[in-house]
Short mmCIF file of C-alpha atoms (C1' of nucleotides) in Angstrom, two decimals:
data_model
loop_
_atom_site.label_atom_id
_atom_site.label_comp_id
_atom_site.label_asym_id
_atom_site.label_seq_id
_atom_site.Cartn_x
_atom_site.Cartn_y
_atom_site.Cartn_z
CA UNK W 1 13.60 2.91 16.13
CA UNK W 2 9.73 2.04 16.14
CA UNK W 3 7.62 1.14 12.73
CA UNK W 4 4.16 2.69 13.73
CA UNK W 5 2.97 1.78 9.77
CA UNK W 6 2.25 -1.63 10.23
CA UNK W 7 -0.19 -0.76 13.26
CA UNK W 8 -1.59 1.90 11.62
CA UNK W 9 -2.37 -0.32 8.21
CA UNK W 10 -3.65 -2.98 10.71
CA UNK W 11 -6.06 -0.63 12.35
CA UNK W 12 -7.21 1.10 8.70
CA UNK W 13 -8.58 -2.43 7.86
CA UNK W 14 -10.47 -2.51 10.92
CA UNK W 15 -11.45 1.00 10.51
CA UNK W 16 -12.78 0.43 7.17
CA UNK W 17 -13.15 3.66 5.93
CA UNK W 18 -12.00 7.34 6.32
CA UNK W 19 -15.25 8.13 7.83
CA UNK W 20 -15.27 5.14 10.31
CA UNK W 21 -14.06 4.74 13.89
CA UNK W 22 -13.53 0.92 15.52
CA UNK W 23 -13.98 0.42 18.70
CA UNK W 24 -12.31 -2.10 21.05
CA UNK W 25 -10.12 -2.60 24.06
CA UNK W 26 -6.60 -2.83 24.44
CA UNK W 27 -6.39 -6.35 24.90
CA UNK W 28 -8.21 -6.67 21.59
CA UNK W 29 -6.26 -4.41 19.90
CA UNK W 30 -3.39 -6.05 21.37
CA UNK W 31 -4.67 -9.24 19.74
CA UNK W 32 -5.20 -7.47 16.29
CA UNK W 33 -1.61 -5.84 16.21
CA UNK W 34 -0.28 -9.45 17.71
CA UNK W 35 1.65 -8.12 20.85
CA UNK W 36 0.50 -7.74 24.52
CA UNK W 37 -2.45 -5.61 25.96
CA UNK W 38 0.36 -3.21 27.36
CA UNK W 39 2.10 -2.83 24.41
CA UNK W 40 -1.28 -2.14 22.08
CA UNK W 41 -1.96 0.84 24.70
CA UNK W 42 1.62 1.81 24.28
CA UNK W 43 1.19 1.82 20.56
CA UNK W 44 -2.05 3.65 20.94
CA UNK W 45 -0.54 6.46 22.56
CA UNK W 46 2.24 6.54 20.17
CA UNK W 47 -0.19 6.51 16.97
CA UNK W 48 -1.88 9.27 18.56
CA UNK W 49 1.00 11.16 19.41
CA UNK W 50 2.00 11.00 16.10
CA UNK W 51 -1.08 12.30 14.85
CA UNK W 52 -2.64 9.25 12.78
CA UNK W 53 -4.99 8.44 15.13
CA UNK W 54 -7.66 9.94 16.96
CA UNK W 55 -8.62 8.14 20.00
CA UNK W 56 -11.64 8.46 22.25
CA UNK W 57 -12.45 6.61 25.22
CA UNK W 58 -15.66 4.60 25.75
CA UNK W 59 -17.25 1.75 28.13
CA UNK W 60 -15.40 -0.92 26.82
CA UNK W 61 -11.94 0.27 25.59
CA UNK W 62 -11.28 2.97 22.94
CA UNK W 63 -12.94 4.18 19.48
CA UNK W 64 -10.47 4.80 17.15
CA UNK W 65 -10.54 6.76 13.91
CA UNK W 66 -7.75 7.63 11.36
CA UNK W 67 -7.03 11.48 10.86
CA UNK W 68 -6.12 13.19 7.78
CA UNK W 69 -2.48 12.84 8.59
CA UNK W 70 -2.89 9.19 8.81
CA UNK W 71 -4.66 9.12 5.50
CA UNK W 72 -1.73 10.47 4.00
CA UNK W 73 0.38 8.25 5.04
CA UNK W 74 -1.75 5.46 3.85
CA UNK W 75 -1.82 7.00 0.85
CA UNK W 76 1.82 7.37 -0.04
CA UNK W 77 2.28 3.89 1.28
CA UNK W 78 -0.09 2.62 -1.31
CA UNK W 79 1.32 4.73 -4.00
CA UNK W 80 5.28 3.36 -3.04
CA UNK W 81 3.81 0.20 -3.42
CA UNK W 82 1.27 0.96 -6.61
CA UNK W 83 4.39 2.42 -8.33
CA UNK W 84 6.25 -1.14 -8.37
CA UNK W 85 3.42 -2.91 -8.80
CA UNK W 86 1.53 -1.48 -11.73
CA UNK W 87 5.40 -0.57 -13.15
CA UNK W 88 4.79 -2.00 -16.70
CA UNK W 89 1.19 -1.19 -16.97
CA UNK W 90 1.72 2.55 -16.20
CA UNK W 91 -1.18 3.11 -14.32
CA UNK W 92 -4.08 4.68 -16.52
CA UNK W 93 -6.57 6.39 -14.66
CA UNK W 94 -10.24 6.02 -16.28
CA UNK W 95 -12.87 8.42 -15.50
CA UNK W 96 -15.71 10.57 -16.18
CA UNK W 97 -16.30 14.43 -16.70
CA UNK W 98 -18.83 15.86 -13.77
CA UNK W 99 -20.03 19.10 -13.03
CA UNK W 100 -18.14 21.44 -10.61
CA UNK W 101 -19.96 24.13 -8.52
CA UNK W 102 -18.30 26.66 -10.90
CA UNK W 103 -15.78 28.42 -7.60
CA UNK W 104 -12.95 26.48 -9.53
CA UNK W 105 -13.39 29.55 -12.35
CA UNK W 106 -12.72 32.15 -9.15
CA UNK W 107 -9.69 30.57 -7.35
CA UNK W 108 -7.93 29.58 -11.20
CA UNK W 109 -8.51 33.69 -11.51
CA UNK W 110 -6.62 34.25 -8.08
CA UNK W 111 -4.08 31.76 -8.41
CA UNK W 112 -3.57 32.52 -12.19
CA UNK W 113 -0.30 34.54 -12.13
CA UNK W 114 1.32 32.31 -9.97
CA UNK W 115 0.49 29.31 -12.18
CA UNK W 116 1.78 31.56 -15.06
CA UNK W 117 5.16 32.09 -12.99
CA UNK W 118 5.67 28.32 -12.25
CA UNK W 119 4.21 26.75 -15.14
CA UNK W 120 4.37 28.99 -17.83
CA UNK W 121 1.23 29.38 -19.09
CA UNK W 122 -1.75 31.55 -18.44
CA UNK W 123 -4.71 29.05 -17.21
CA UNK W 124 -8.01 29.22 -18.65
CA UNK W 125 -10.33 30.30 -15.78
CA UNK W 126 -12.20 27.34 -15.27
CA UNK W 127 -11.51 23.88 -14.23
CA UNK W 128 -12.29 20.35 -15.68
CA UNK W 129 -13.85 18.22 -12.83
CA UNK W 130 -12.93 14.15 -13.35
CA UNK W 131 -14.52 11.65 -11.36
CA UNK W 132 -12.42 8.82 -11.16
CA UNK W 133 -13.55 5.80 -11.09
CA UNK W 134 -11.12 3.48 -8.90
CA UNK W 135 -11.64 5.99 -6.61
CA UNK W 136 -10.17 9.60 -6.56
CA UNK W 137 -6.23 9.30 -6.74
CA UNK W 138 -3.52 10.62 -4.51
CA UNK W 139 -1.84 12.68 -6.59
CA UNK W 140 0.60 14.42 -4.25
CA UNK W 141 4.07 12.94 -5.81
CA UNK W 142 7.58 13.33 -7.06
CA UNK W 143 6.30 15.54 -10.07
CA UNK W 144 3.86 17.87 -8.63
CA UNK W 145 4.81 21.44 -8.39
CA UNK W 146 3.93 23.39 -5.05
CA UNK W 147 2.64 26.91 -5.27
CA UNK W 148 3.30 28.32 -1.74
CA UNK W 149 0.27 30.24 -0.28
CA UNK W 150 0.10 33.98 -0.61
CA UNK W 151 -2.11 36.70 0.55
CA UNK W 152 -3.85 39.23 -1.62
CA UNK W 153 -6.22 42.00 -0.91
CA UNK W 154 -6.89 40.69 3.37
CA UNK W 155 -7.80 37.23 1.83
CA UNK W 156 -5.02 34.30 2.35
CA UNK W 157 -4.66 31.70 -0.26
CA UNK W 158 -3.36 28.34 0.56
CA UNK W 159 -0.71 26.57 -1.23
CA UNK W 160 -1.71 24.48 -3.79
CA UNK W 161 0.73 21.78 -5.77
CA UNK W 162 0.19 20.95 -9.70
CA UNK W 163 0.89 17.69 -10.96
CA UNK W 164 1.27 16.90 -14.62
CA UNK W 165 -1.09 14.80 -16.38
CA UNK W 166 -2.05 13.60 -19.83
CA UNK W 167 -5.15 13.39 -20.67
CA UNK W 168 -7.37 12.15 -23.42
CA UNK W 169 -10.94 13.06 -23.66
CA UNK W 170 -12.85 12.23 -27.12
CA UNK W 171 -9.55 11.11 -28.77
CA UNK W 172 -7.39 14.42 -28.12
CA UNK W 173 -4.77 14.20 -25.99
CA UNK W 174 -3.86 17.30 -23.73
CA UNK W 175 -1.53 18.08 -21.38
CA UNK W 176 -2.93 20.06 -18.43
CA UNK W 177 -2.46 19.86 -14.50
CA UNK W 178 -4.35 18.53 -11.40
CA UNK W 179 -4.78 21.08 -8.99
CA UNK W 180 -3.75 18.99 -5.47
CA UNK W 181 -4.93 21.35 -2.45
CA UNK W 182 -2.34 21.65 0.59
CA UNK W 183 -5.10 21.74 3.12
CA UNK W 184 -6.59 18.25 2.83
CA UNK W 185 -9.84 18.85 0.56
CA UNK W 186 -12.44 16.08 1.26
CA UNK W 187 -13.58 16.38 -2.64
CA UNK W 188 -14.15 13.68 -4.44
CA UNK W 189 -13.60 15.01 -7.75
CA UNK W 190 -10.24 15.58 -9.65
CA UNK W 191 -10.38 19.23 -10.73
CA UNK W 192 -7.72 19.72 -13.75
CA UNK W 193 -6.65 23.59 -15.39
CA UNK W 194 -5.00 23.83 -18.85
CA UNK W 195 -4.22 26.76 -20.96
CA UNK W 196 -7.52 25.82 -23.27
CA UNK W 197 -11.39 25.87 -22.47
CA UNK W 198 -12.10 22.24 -22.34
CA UNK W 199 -15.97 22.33 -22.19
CA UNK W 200 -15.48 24.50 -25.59
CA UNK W 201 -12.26 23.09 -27.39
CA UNK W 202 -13.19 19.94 -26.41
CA UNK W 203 -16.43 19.40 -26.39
CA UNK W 204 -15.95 17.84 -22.91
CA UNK W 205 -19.60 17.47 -21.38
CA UNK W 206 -20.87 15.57 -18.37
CA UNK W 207 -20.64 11.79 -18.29
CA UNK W 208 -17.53 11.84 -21.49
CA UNK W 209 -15.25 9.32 -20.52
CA UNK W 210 -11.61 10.65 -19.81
CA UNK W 211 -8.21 8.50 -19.38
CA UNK W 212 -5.00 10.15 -17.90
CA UNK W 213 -1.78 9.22 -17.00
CA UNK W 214 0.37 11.34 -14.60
CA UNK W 215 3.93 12.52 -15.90
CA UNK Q 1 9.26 -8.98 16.88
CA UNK Q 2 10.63 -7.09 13.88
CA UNK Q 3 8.51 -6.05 11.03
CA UNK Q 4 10.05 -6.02 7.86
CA UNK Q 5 7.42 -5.19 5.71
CA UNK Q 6 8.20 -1.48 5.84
CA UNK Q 7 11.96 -2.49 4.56
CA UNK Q 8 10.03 -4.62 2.00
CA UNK Q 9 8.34 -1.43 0.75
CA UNK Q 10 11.44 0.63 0.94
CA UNK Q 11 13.39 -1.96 -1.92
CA UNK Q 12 10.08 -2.17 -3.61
CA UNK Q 13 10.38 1.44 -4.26
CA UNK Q 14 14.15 1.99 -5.18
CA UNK Q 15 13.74 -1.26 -7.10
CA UNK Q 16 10.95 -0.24 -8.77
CA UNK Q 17 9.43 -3.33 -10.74
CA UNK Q 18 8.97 -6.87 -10.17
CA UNK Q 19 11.30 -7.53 -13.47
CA UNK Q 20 13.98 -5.17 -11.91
CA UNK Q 21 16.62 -5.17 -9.59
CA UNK Q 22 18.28 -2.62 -7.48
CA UNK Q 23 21.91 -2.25 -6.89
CA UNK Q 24 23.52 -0.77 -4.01
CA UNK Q 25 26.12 -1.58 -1.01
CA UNK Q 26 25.03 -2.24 2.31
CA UNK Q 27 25.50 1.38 3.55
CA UNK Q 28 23.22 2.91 0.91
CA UNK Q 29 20.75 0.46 1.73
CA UNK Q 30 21.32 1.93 4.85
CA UNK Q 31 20.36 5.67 4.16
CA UNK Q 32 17.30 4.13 2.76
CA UNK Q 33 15.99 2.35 5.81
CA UNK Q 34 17.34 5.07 7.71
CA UNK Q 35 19.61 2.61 9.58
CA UNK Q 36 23.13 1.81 10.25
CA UNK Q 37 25.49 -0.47 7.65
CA UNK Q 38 25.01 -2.96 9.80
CA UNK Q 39 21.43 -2.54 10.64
CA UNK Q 40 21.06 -2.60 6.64
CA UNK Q 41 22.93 -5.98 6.64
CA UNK Q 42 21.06 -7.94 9.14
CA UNK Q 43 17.62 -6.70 7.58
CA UNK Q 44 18.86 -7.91 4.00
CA UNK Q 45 19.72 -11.33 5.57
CA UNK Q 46 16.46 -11.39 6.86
CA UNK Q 47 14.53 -10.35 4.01
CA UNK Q 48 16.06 -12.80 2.35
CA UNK Q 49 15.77 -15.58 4.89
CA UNK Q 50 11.87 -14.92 4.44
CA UNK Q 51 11.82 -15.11 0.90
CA UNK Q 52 10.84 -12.07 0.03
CA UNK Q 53 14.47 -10.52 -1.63
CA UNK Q 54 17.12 -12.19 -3.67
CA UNK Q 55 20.26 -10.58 -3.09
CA UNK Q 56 22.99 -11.55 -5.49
CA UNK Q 57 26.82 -10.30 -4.79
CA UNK Q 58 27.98 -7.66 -6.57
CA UNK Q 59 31.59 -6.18 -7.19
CA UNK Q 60 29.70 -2.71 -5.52
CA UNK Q 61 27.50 -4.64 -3.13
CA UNK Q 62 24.19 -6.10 -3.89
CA UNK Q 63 21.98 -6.37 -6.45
CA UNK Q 64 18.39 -7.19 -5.08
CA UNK Q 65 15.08 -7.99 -6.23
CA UNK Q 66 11.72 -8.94 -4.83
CA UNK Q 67 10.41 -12.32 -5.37
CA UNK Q 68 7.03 -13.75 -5.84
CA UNK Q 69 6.43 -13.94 -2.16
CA UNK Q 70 7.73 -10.76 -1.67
CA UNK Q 71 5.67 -9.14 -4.49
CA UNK Q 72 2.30 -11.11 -2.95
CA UNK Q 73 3.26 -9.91 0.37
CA UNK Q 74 2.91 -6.03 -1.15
CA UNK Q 75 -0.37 -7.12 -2.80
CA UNK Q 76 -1.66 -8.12 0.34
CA UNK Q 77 -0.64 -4.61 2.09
CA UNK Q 78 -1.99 -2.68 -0.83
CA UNK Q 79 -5.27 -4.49 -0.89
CA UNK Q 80 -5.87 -3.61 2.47
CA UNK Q 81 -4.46 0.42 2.29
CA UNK Q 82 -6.74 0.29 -0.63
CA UNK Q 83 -9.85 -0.91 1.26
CA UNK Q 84 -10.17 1.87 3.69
CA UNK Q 85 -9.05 4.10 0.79
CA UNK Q 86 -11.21 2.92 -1.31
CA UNK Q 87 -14.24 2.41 1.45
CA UNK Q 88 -17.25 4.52 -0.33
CA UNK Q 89 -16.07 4.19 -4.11
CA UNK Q 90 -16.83 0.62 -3.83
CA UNK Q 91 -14.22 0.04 -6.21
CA UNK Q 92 -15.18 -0.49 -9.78
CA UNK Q 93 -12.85 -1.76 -12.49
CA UNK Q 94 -12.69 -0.25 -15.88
CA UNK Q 95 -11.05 -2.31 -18.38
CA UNK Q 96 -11.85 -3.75 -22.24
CA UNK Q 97 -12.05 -6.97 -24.04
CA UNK Q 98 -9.13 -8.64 -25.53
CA UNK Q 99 -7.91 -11.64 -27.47
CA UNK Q 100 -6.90 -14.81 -25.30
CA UNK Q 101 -4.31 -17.18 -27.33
CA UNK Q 102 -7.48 -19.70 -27.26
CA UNK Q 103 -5.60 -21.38 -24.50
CA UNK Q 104 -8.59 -21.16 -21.64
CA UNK Q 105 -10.85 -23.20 -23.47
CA UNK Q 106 -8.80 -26.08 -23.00
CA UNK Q 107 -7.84 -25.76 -19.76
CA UNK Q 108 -11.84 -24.29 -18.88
CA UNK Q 109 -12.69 -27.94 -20.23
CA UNK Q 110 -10.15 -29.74 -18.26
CA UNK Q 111 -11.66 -27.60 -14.43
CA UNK Q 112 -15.06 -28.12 -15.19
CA UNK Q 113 -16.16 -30.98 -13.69
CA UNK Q 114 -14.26 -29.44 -10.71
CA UNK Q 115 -15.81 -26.36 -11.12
CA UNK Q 116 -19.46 -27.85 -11.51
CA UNK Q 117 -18.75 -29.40 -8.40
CA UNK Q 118 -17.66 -26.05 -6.48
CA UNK Q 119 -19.33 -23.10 -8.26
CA UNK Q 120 -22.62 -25.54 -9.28
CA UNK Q 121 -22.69 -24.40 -12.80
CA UNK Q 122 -20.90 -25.86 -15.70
CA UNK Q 123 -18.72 -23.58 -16.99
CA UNK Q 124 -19.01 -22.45 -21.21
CA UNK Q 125 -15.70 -23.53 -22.34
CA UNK Q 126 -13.71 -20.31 -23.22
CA UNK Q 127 -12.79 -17.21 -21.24
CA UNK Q 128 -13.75 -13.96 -21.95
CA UNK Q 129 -9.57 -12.02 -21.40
CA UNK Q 130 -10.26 -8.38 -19.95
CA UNK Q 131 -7.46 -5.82 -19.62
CA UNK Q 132 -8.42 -3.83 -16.84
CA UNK Q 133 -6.92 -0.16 -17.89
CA UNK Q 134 -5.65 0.45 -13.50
CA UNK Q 135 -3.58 -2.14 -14.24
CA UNK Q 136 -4.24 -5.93 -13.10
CA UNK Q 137 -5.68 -6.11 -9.65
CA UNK Q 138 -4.98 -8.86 -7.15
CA UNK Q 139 -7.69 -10.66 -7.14
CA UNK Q 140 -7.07 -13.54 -4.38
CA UNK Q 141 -8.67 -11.91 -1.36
CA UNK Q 142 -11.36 -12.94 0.82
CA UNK Q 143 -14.23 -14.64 -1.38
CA UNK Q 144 -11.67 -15.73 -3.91
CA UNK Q 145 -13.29 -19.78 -3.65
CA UNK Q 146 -9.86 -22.03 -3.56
CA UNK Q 147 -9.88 -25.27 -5.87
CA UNK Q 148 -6.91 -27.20 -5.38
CA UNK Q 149 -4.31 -28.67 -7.97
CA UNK Q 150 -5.31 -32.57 -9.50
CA UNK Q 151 -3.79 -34.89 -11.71
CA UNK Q 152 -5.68 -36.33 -14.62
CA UNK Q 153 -4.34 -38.56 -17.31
CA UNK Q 154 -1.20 -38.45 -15.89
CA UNK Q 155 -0.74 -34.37 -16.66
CA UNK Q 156 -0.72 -32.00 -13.33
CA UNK Q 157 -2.93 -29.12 -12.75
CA UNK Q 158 -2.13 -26.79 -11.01
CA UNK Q 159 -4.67 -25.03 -7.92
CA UNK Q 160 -6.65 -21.62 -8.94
CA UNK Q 161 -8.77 -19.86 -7.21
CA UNK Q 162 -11.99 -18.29 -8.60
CA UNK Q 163 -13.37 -14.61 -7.53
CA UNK Q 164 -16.94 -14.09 -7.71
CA UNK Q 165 -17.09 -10.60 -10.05
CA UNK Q 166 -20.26 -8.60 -11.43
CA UNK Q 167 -19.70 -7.46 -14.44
CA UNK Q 168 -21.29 -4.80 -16.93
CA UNK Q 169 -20.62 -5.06 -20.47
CA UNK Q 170 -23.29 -3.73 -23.43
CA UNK Q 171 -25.38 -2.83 -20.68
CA UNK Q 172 -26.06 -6.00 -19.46
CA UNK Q 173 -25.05 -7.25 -16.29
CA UNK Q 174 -23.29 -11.03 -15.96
CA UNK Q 175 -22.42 -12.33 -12.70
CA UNK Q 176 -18.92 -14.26 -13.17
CA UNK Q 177 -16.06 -15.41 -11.88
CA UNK Q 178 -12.43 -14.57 -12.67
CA UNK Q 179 -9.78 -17.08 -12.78
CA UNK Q 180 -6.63 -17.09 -10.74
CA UNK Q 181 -3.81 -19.19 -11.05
CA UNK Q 182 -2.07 -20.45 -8.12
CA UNK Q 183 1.14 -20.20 -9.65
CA UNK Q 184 1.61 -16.80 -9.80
CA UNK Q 185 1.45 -16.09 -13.87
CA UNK Q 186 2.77 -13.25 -14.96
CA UNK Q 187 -0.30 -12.59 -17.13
CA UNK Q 188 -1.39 -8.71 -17.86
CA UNK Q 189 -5.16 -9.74 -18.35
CA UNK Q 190 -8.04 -11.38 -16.48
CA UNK Q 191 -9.65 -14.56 -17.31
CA UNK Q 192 -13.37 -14.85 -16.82
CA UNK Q 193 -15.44 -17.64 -16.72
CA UNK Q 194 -19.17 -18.39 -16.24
CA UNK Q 195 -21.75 -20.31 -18.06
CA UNK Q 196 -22.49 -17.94 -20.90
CA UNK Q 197 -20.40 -17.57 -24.08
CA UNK Q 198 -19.97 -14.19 -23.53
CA UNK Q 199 -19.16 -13.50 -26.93
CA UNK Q 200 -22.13 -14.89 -28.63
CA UNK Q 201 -24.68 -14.38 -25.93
CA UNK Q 202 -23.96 -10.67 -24.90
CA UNK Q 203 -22.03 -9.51 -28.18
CA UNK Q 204 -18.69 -8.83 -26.04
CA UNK Q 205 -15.79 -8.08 -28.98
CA UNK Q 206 -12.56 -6.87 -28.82
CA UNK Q 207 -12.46 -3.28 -27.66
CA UNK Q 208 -15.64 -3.12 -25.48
CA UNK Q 209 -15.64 -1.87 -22.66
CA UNK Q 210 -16.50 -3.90 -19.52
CA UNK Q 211 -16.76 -2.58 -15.69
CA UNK Q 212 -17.15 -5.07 -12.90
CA UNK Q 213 -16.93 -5.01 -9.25
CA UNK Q 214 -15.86 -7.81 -6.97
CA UNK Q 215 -17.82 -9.84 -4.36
"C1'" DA R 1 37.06 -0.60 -0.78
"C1'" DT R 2 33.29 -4.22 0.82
"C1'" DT R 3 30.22 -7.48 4.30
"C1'" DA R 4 29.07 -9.14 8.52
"C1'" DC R 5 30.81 -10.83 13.00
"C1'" DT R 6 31.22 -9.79 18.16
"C1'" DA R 7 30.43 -7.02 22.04
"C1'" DT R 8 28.03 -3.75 24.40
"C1'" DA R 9 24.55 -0.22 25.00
"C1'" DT R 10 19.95 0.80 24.55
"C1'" DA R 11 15.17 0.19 23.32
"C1'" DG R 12 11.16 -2.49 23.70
"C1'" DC R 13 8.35 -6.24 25.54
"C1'" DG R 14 5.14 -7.72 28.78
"C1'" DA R 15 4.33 -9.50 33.90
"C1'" DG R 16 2.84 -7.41 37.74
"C1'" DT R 17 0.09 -4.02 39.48
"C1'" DA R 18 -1.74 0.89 40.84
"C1'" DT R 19 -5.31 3.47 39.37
"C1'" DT L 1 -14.15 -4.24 34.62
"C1'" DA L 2 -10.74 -0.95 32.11
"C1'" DT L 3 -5.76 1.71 31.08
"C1'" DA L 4 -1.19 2.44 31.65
"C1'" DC L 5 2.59 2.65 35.02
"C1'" DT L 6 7.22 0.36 36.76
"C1'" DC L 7 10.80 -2.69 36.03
"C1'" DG L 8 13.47 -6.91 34.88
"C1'" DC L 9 14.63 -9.38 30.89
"C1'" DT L 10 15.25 -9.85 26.09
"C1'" DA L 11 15.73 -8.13 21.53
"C1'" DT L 12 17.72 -4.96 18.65
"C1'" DA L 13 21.11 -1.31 17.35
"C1'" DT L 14 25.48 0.03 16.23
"C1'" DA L 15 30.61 0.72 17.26
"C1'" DG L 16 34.56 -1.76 16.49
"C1'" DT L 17 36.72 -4.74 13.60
"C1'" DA L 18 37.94 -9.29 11.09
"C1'" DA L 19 37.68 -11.17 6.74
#
DNA sequence: ATTACTATATAGCGAGTAT
DNA sequence: TATACTCGCTATATAGTAA
């Protein structure tokens, strides 16, 4: 049995960020993971084959970049390790309302029966963008609900999963869902559905400060 | 070379807090490792041989929990996953002011000649106690500045380290730094320090809000 | 029932080296 | 210069089993 998490969590730090690549050689990397120049390449290849890597050779060595798949795994090793660290303090998310580019109302209307089957209510077609500010959460977990994809009228519709959340925007609390896209959306906004019009029962505007747990 | 930090993250999960323990026999520990009983075994010796487990006998196998060093060794592996996570969000902390027990002003005035001397400022003797609402953050990384423990008047103080933080409240923007024990306490709230009385000179009260990002 | 030892098979490491 | 192959040695895995 090989661990490839370790190396991959060694090379994120180097990496720095999603939308970074490091470059060095082998014998470097080698030096950063702590074992020899043949086993870095070794590892390399494996991380690669495994899909968490992209790697591109230049001059001196390789540049390295973490894919989406990677991220993910990143990103449930964070949460498995959020979850017992933050256990008392059950992990409040602060954040602001922010203006979507108004396709949330379109897809809700598409996906709409579906949600109705699964969750049991009928959505109101329009979606709450959050930005949240420790960064936008992974909210792919144990509670989320997965609507498979369909297909309706030629078009295709990806799955989609639905985690629950409570929220509190102006002091009302509400119960409403995340929407967590299956295909890997690079948004940086939390978009949320509930039965209600929040922008109207809420008076949620732009810039009002919202705090949610997830369920 | 074995890694056990991915076992480490396994227990963390199943165990689930750092007040908690975990109970299980050496096969189940097994299925969750993904190893054989005896596999499981060996790796729970040598979790515990590195101080990061207790494992205490029980009539159905073990009951386990993650010590300090283990917990600091998760910190350390979520502060990095976090980091590349977290690369363009530049992190910012939302949290709000609470009441201390009154406590840091006494031991502020006992660090502050030491402080003077490594920080060059003389620290205003109080703390200003935030709650950050994500749930404490590890703050001992990179620019934490180290001052070791002393003895004075035959009492023993312990070493803290101090992290250089920016921090908004009322609009105004303080540069600070946060106090952090050595000895791991099991405090929920940050300590911050700087040369201001924050409460007189920039209004801070219970209940405000204060964002800060660190250095 | 357990845990954990011993023995043996296999996987992994890295020196040497071809490319 | 590099990377990455082969191969001998060591480390690790687990079957068998004692305690």
């Amino acid at each position: 049995m090989v661990f490839l998490e370790p190396f991959l969590v060694s090379l994120a730090e180097e990496v720095g960020g999603c939308d970074c690549f490091f470059e060095a050689t082998t014998s470097e990397f080698g030096q950063i993971f702590g074992v020899s120049q043949q086993s870095a390449s070794r590892y390399l290849m494996l991380l690669e084959k495994q899909g968490w890597i992209t790697r591109a050779r230049s001059e001196k060595g390789f540049k390295v970049s973490i894919t989406d798949e990677g991220v993910s795994v990143l990103k449930r090793l964070e949460r498995k390790i959020s979850s017992f660290l933050n256990h008392d303090s059950e992990m409040t998310y602060v954040g602001e309302v922010v203006s979507g580019i108004g396709e949330g109302a379109y897809y809700v209307s598409k996906y709409a029966e579906k949600i109705n089957e699964t969750l049991g209510y009928s959505p109101y077609p329009g979606t709450l963008n959050v930005r949240v500010h420790s960064g936008k959460p992974d909210l792919d977990i144990k509670s989320t609900i997965k609507i498979s994809g369909f297909t309706s009228e030629g078009r295709s519709y990806g799955g989609v999963g639905l985690t629950p959340i409570v929220l509190t925007i102006n002091r009302k609390t509400i119960h409403c869902h995340a929407i967590i896209p299956e295909r890997t959306h690079h948004k940086l906004d939390l978009e949320l559905i509930s039965k209600h019009n929040f922008r109207k029962e809420f008076k949620a505007a732009d810039g009002d400060e919202v705090r949610f747990t997830v369920l």
